[in-house]
Amino acid sequence: IGAPGVDLPPDRPWPEDFDAALAQYEAEPPIRVSFEQGAAGAGDRACPDGDRSPDPCPPGYPYSVVSESYESWPPPGTTPWRLFLQPDGALDEAPPAVVDTSARGADTYRYDASSGGLGIGASRSLMSTNPGFTWAPNPEGTSLSFLSEPLEADTAMVGTASVDLWVRSTAPDVDLEVDLTEVRPDGRETYVQSGWLRA
């Protein structure tokens, strides 16, 4: 994985007999979700020095903090969460109250073709346990951002997400990228996921 000295967690024990191994596999819940992959590992996982003390492993190691198993998908109790882009950079569960033809019914930005050559990687390997990403905001006017109100409770998100956009461009070829982040109370952002579309 590009990180010398990292001990991978031991695999589950499997019977040597194929039929027994298949029966064990089929007896497990069909769905398993690992949460906080790459965050500080649990204390019972081997760190690079073999330490199994209660102290967690450093961030970046190939362990999840916790995992959950489910018999069906989506997991019981899961509810879809739909948010709408709002004027002035807001996100809300209610559809916007402005009409499409009004001045506030659409947002604009300037497509920066040179942004495709930019990166967030530092001088260290991107496959290291902590690459040290440098994630700077896009130049003013070359992107759009939307922010919801703070969540009222801890929220776990599982499954896929999508963004429905109605886009019109004066450029013949445009790359669209959507980044989902968590904005913490101190104003720092935590990356969640990205999606791309060449339009």
PDB file of C-alpha atoms in Angstrom:
ATOM      1  CA  ILE A   1       0.000   0.000   0.000  1.00  0.00           C
ATOM      2  CA  GLY A   2       2.980   2.296  -0.312  1.00  0.00           C
ATOM      3  CA  ALA A   3       3.564   2.664   3.424  1.00  0.00           C
ATOM      4  CA  PRO A   4       6.553   0.633   4.650  1.00  0.00           C
ATOM      5  CA  GLY A   5       6.165  -0.926   8.064  1.00  0.00           C
ATOM      6  CA  VAL A   6       2.367  -1.034   8.090  1.00  0.00           C
ATOM      7  CA  ASP A   7       1.030  -4.362   9.316  1.00  0.00           C
ATOM      8  CA  LEU A   8      -2.172  -5.424   7.614  1.00  0.00           C
ATOM      9  CA  PRO A   9      -4.812  -6.831   9.948  1.00  0.00           C
ATOM     10  CA  PRO A  10      -4.949 -10.639   9.980  1.00  0.00           C
ATOM     11  CA  ASP A  11      -7.490 -12.239   7.696  1.00  0.00           C
ATOM     12  CA  ARG A  12     -10.322 -14.222   9.188  1.00  0.00           C
ATOM     13  CA  PRO A  13      -9.547 -17.915   9.690  1.00  0.00           C
ATOM     14  CA  TRP A  14     -11.025 -20.084   6.963  1.00  0.00           C
ATOM     15  CA  PRO A  15     -11.399 -23.882   6.879  1.00  0.00           C
ATOM     16  CA  GLU A  16      -9.120 -25.613   4.399  1.00  0.00           C
ATOM     17  CA  ASP A  17     -12.049 -27.628   3.032  1.00  0.00           C
ATOM     18  CA  PHE A  18     -13.818 -25.733   0.236  1.00  0.00           C
ATOM     19  CA  ASP A  19     -17.348 -26.753   1.177  1.00  0.00           C
ATOM     20  CA  ALA A  20     -16.754 -25.788   4.814  1.00  0.00           C
ATOM     21  CA  ALA A  21     -15.249 -22.443   3.801  1.00  0.00           C
ATOM     22  CA  LEU A  22     -18.200 -21.770   1.468  1.00  0.00           C
ATOM     23  CA  ALA A  23     -20.683 -22.615   4.209  1.00  0.00           C
ATOM     24  CA  GLN A  24     -18.907 -20.256   6.614  1.00  0.00           C
ATOM     25  CA  TYR A  25     -18.927 -17.483   4.015  1.00  0.00           C
ATOM     26  CA  GLU A  26     -22.606 -17.936   3.174  1.00  0.00           C
ATOM     27  CA  ALA A  27     -23.533 -17.926   6.875  1.00  0.00           C
ATOM     28  CA  GLU A  28     -22.187 -14.399   7.298  1.00  0.00           C
ATOM     29  CA  PRO A  29     -24.425 -11.346   6.838  1.00  0.00           C
ATOM     30  CA  PRO A  30     -24.277 -10.358   3.153  1.00  0.00           C
ATOM     31  CA  ILE A  31     -23.439  -6.697   3.787  1.00  0.00           C
ATOM     32  CA  ARG A  32     -20.636  -5.196   5.850  1.00  0.00           C
ATOM     33  CA  VAL A  33     -19.910  -1.481   6.111  1.00  0.00           C
ATOM     34  CA  SER A  34     -16.589  -0.183   7.449  1.00  0.00           C
ATOM     35  CA  PHE A  35     -16.760   3.253   9.051  1.00  0.00           C
ATOM     36  CA  GLU A  36     -13.914   5.740   9.432  1.00  0.00           C
ATOM     37  CA  GLN A  37     -11.544   3.776   7.212  1.00  0.00           C
ATOM     38  CA  GLY A  38      -8.077   5.227   7.659  1.00  0.00           C
ATOM     39  CA  ALA A  39      -8.918   7.025  10.867  1.00  0.00           C
ATOM     40  CA  ALA A  40      -7.150   6.171  14.105  1.00  0.00           C
ATOM     41  CA  GLY A  41      -7.409   2.403  14.347  1.00  0.00           C
ATOM     42  CA  ALA A  42      -8.841   0.463  17.250  1.00  0.00           C
ATOM     43  CA  GLY A  43      -6.459  -0.439  20.040  1.00  0.00           C
ATOM     44  CA  ASP A  44      -6.690  -4.168  19.376  1.00  0.00           C
ATOM     45  CA  ARG A  45      -5.231  -3.810  15.882  1.00  0.00           C
ATOM     46  CA  ALA A  46      -1.507  -4.249  15.321  1.00  0.00           C
ATOM     47  CA  CYS A  47       0.335  -0.994  14.684  1.00  0.00           C
ATOM     48  CA  PRO A  48       3.636  -0.927  12.753  1.00  0.00           C
ATOM     49  CA  ASP A  49       5.650  -1.687  15.876  1.00  0.00           C
ATOM     50  CA  GLY A  50       3.360  -4.559  16.797  1.00  0.00           C
ATOM     51  CA  ASP A  51       1.927  -2.615  19.712  1.00  0.00           C
ATOM     52  CA  ARG A  52      -1.498  -3.824  20.803  1.00  0.00           C
ATOM     53  CA  SER A  53      -1.865  -1.393  23.668  1.00  0.00           C
ATOM     54  CA  PRO A  54      -5.093   0.552  24.251  1.00  0.00           C
ATOM     55  CA  ASP A  55      -3.559   3.491  22.373  1.00  0.00           C
ATOM     56  CA  PRO A  56      -5.030   3.752  18.856  1.00  0.00           C
ATOM     57  CA  CYS A  57      -2.938   3.478  15.723  1.00  0.00           C
ATOM     58  CA  PRO A  58      -2.085   6.743  13.946  1.00  0.00           C
ATOM     59  CA  PRO A  59      -4.446   8.003  11.229  1.00  0.00           C
ATOM     60  CA  GLY A  60      -3.878   6.618   7.756  1.00  0.00           C
ATOM     61  CA  TYR A  61      -3.481   2.943   8.589  1.00  0.00           C
ATOM     62  CA  PRO A  62      -5.731   0.483   6.702  1.00  0.00           C
ATOM     63  CA  TYR A  63      -8.147  -0.144   9.543  1.00  0.00           C
ATOM     64  CA  SER A  64     -11.674   1.006  10.205  1.00  0.00           C
ATOM     65  CA  VAL A  65     -12.706   2.284  13.602  1.00  0.00           C
ATOM     66  CA  VAL A  66     -15.866   0.179  13.569  1.00  0.00           C
ATOM     67  CA  SER A  67     -17.799  -1.984  11.136  1.00  0.00           C
ATOM     68  CA  GLU A  68     -21.428  -3.047  11.040  1.00  0.00           C
ATOM     69  CA  SER A  69     -23.071  -6.010   9.309  1.00  0.00           C
ATOM     70  CA  TYR A  70     -26.552  -6.016   7.795  1.00  0.00           C
ATOM     71  CA  GLU A  71     -28.898  -8.629   6.376  1.00  0.00           C
ATOM     72  CA  SER A  72     -30.421  -6.281   3.789  1.00  0.00           C
ATOM     73  CA  TRP A  73     -29.789  -3.045   1.905  1.00  0.00           C
ATOM     74  CA  PRO A  74     -30.458  -0.299   2.664  1.00  0.00           C
ATOM     75  CA  PRO A  75     -29.860  -0.937   6.375  1.00  0.00           C
ATOM     76  CA  PRO A  76     -33.002  -0.863   8.528  1.00  0.00           C
ATOM     77  CA  GLY A  77     -33.833   2.631   9.732  1.00  0.00           C
ATOM     78  CA  THR A  78     -32.057   4.328   6.831  1.00  0.00           C
ATOM     79  CA  THR A  79     -33.897   7.257   5.286  1.00  0.00           C
ATOM     80  CA  PRO A  80     -32.964   9.131   2.089  1.00  0.00           C
ATOM     81  CA  TRP A  81     -31.795  12.689   2.644  1.00  0.00           C
ATOM     82  CA  ARG A  82     -32.552  15.144  -0.147  1.00  0.00           C
ATOM     83  CA  LEU A  83     -31.155  18.659  -0.148  1.00  0.00           C
ATOM     84  CA  PHE A  84     -31.844  21.453  -2.619  1.00  0.00           C
ATOM     85  CA  LEU A  85     -29.390  24.088  -3.801  1.00  0.00           C
ATOM     86  CA  GLN A  86     -30.609  27.484  -2.650  1.00  0.00           C
ATOM     87  CA  PRO A  87     -29.848  31.069  -3.685  1.00  0.00           C
ATOM     88  CA  ASP A  88     -26.917  32.649  -1.903  1.00  0.00           C
ATOM     89  CA  GLY A  89     -25.062  29.354  -1.443  1.00  0.00           C
ATOM     90  CA  ALA A  90     -27.399  27.584   0.964  1.00  0.00           C
ATOM     91  CA  LEU A  91     -28.531  23.937   1.119  1.00  0.00           C
ATOM     92  CA  ASP A  92     -31.955  23.095   2.500  1.00  0.00           C
ATOM     93  CA  GLU A  93     -34.458  20.244   2.601  1.00  0.00           C
ATOM     94  CA  ALA A  94     -37.154  22.525   1.148  1.00  0.00           C
ATOM     95  CA  PRO A  95     -37.146  23.347  -2.577  1.00  0.00           C
ATOM     96  CA  PRO A  96     -36.074  26.913  -3.374  1.00  0.00           C
ATOM     97  CA  ALA A  97     -38.872  29.460  -3.398  1.00  0.00           C
ATOM     98  CA  VAL A  98     -37.513  31.401  -6.388  1.00  0.00           C
ATOM     99  CA  VAL A  99     -38.607  30.800  -9.975  1.00  0.00           C
ATOM    100  CA  ASP A 100     -36.112  29.574 -12.539  1.00  0.00           C
ATOM    101  CA  THR A 101     -36.418  32.699 -14.668  1.00  0.00           C
ATOM    102  CA  SER A 102     -35.555  35.113 -11.852  1.00  0.00           C
ATOM    103  CA  ALA A 103     -32.071  36.545 -11.407  1.00  0.00           C
ATOM    104  CA  ARG A 104     -31.661  34.450  -8.252  1.00  0.00           C
ATOM    105  CA  GLY A 105     -32.910  31.272  -9.923  1.00  0.00           C
ATOM    106  CA  ALA A 106     -29.456  30.287 -11.195  1.00  0.00           C
ATOM    107  CA  ASP A 107     -25.811  30.645 -10.226  1.00  0.00           C
ATOM    108  CA  THR A 108     -22.896  31.165 -12.588  1.00  0.00           C
ATOM    109  CA  TYR A 109     -19.165  30.569 -12.509  1.00  0.00           C
ATOM    110  CA  ARG A 110     -16.286  30.775 -14.954  1.00  0.00           C
ATOM    111  CA  TYR A 111     -14.911  27.435 -16.114  1.00  0.00           C
ATOM    112  CA  ASP A 112     -11.151  27.342 -15.586  1.00  0.00           C
ATOM    113  CA  ALA A 113      -9.718  24.853 -18.079  1.00  0.00           C
ATOM    114  CA  SER A 114      -6.314  24.997 -16.389  1.00  0.00           C
ATOM    115  CA  SER A 115      -7.753  23.578 -13.170  1.00  0.00           C
ATOM    116  CA  GLY A 116      -7.489  20.088 -14.635  1.00  0.00           C
ATOM    117  CA  GLY A 117      -3.717  20.299 -14.257  1.00  0.00           C
ATOM    118  CA  LEU A 118      -3.841  21.175 -10.580  1.00  0.00           C
ATOM    119  CA  GLY A 119      -3.456  18.676  -7.772  1.00  0.00           C
ATOM    120  CA  ILE A 120      -3.715  18.406  -4.025  1.00  0.00           C
ATOM    121  CA  GLY A 121      -0.831  16.008  -3.492  1.00  0.00           C
ATOM    122  CA  ALA A 122       2.206  17.005  -1.488  1.00  0.00           C
ATOM    123  CA  SER A 123       5.767  15.947  -2.236  1.00  0.00           C
ATOM    124  CA  ARG A 124       5.223  12.674  -0.413  1.00  0.00           C
ATOM    125  CA  SER A 125       3.678   9.623  -2.047  1.00  0.00           C
ATOM    126  CA  LEU A 126      -0.094   9.721  -2.430  1.00  0.00           C
ATOM    127  CA  MET A 127      -0.102   6.128  -1.210  1.00  0.00           C
ATOM    128  CA  SER A 128       1.564   6.931   2.100  1.00  0.00           C
ATOM    129  CA  THR A 129      -0.445   6.717   5.304  1.00  0.00           C
ATOM    130  CA  ASN A 130      -0.653  10.505   5.574  1.00  0.00           C
ATOM    131  CA  PRO A 131       0.044  12.168   2.203  1.00  0.00           C
ATOM    132  CA  GLY A 132      -0.337  15.691   3.563  1.00  0.00           C
ATOM    133  CA  PHE A 133      -2.815  16.975   1.010  1.00  0.00           C
ATOM    134  CA  THR A 134      -2.844  20.685   0.279  1.00  0.00           C
ATOM    135  CA  TRP A 135      -6.453  21.462  -0.505  1.00  0.00           C
ATOM    136  CA  ALA A 136      -6.819  25.122  -1.431  1.00  0.00           C
ATOM    137  CA  PRO A 137     -10.083  26.783  -2.488  1.00  0.00           C
ATOM    138  CA  ASN A 138     -10.607  27.368  -6.188  1.00  0.00           C
ATOM    139  CA  PRO A 139      -9.836  30.872  -7.473  1.00  0.00           C
ATOM    140  CA  GLU A 140     -12.649  33.332  -6.886  1.00  0.00           C
ATOM    141  CA  GLY A 141     -15.434  32.994  -9.440  1.00  0.00           C
ATOM    142  CA  THR A 142     -14.349  29.592 -10.813  1.00  0.00           C
ATOM    143  CA  SER A 143     -16.537  27.387  -8.613  1.00  0.00           C
ATOM    144  CA  LEU A 144     -19.738  27.325  -6.594  1.00  0.00           C
ATOM    145  CA  SER A 145     -20.236  26.138  -3.024  1.00  0.00           C
ATOM    146  CA  PHE A 146     -23.353  25.432  -0.999  1.00  0.00           C
ATOM    147  CA  LEU A 147     -23.529  24.957   2.766  1.00  0.00           C
ATOM    148  CA  SER A 148     -26.307  23.474   4.882  1.00  0.00           C
ATOM    149  CA  GLU A 149     -27.219  24.433   8.410  1.00  0.00           C
ATOM    150  CA  PRO A 150     -25.249  22.542  11.101  1.00  0.00           C
ATOM    151  CA  LEU A 151     -26.553  19.029  11.715  1.00  0.00           C
ATOM    152  CA  GLU A 152     -28.526  18.735  14.934  1.00  0.00           C
ATOM    153  CA  ALA A 153     -27.251  15.229  15.738  1.00  0.00           C
ATOM    154  CA  ASP A 154     -24.450  12.845  14.801  1.00  0.00           C
ATOM    155  CA  THR A 155     -25.324  11.331  11.433  1.00  0.00           C
ATOM    156  CA  ALA A 156     -23.976   8.232   9.696  1.00  0.00           C
ATOM    157  CA  MET A 157     -24.195   8.176   5.909  1.00  0.00           C
ATOM    158  CA  VAL A 158     -24.059   4.923   3.954  1.00  0.00           C
ATOM    159  CA  GLY A 159     -24.562   4.122   0.300  1.00  0.00           C
ATOM    160  CA  THR A 160     -24.267   6.217  -2.814  1.00  0.00           C
ATOM    161  CA  ALA A 161     -25.094   9.860  -3.416  1.00  0.00           C
ATOM    162  CA  SER A 162     -25.927  11.859  -6.513  1.00  0.00           C
ATOM    163  CA  VAL A 163     -26.375  15.462  -7.602  1.00  0.00           C
ATOM    164  CA  ASP A 164     -28.993  16.514 -10.147  1.00  0.00           C
ATOM    165  CA  LEU A 165     -27.949  19.651 -12.026  1.00  0.00           C
ATOM    166  CA  TRP A 166     -29.363  21.675 -14.877  1.00  0.00           C
ATOM    167  CA  VAL A 167     -26.345  23.173 -16.603  1.00  0.00           C
ATOM    168  CA  ARG A 168     -25.883  25.479 -19.588  1.00  0.00           C
ATOM    169  CA  SER A 169     -22.397  26.369 -20.793  1.00  0.00           C
ATOM    170  CA  THR A 170     -20.874  28.706 -23.348  1.00  0.00           C
ATOM    171  CA  ALA A 171     -17.816  26.443 -23.527  1.00  0.00           C
ATOM    172  CA  PRO A 172     -17.892  23.508 -25.971  1.00  0.00           C
ATOM    173  CA  ASP A 173     -16.358  21.074 -23.485  1.00  0.00           C
ATOM    174  CA  VAL A 174     -16.616  21.228 -19.689  1.00  0.00           C
ATOM    175  CA  ASP A 175     -15.567  18.944 -16.840  1.00  0.00           C
ATOM    176  CA  LEU A 176     -17.905  19.025 -13.850  1.00  0.00           C
ATOM    177  CA  GLU A 177     -16.747  17.977 -10.395  1.00  0.00           C
ATOM    178  CA  VAL A 178     -18.802  17.839  -7.209  1.00  0.00           C
ATOM    179  CA  ASP A 179     -17.095  17.525  -3.834  1.00  0.00           C
ATOM    180  CA  LEU A 180     -18.970  16.545  -0.684  1.00  0.00           C
ATOM    181  CA  THR A 181     -17.323  17.735   2.516  1.00  0.00           C
ATOM    182  CA  GLU A 182     -18.097  18.075   6.190  1.00  0.00           C
ATOM    183  CA  VAL A 183     -17.569  21.580   7.553  1.00  0.00           C
ATOM    184  CA  ARG A 184     -16.602  21.307  11.197  1.00  0.00           C
ATOM    185  CA  PRO A 185     -17.511  23.852  13.886  1.00  0.00           C
ATOM    186  CA  ASP A 186     -13.992  25.303  13.693  1.00  0.00           C
ATOM    187  CA  GLY A 187     -14.488  26.039   9.980  1.00  0.00           C
ATOM    188  CA  ARG A 188     -12.175  23.292   8.726  1.00  0.00           C
ATOM    189  CA  GLU A 189     -13.406  20.926   6.020  1.00  0.00           C
ATOM    190  CA  THR A 190     -13.199  17.140   6.008  1.00  0.00           C
ATOM    191  CA  TYR A 191     -13.307  15.462   2.605  1.00  0.00           C
ATOM    192  CA  VAL A 192     -16.077  12.887   2.133  1.00  0.00           C
ATOM    193  CA  GLN A 193     -16.391  12.046  -1.577  1.00  0.00           C
ATOM    194  CA  SER A 194     -16.108  13.393  -5.123  1.00  0.00           C
ATOM    195  CA  GLY A 195     -17.821  12.778  -8.431  1.00  0.00           C
ATOM    196  CA  TRP A 196     -16.894  13.821 -11.981  1.00  0.00           C
ATOM    197  CA  LEU A 197     -18.713  14.203 -15.274  1.00  0.00           C
ATOM    198  CA  ARG A 198     -17.368  15.326 -18.635  1.00  0.00           C
ATOM    199  CA  ALA A 199     -20.104  17.364 -20.302  1.00  0.00           C
TER     200      ALA A 199
END
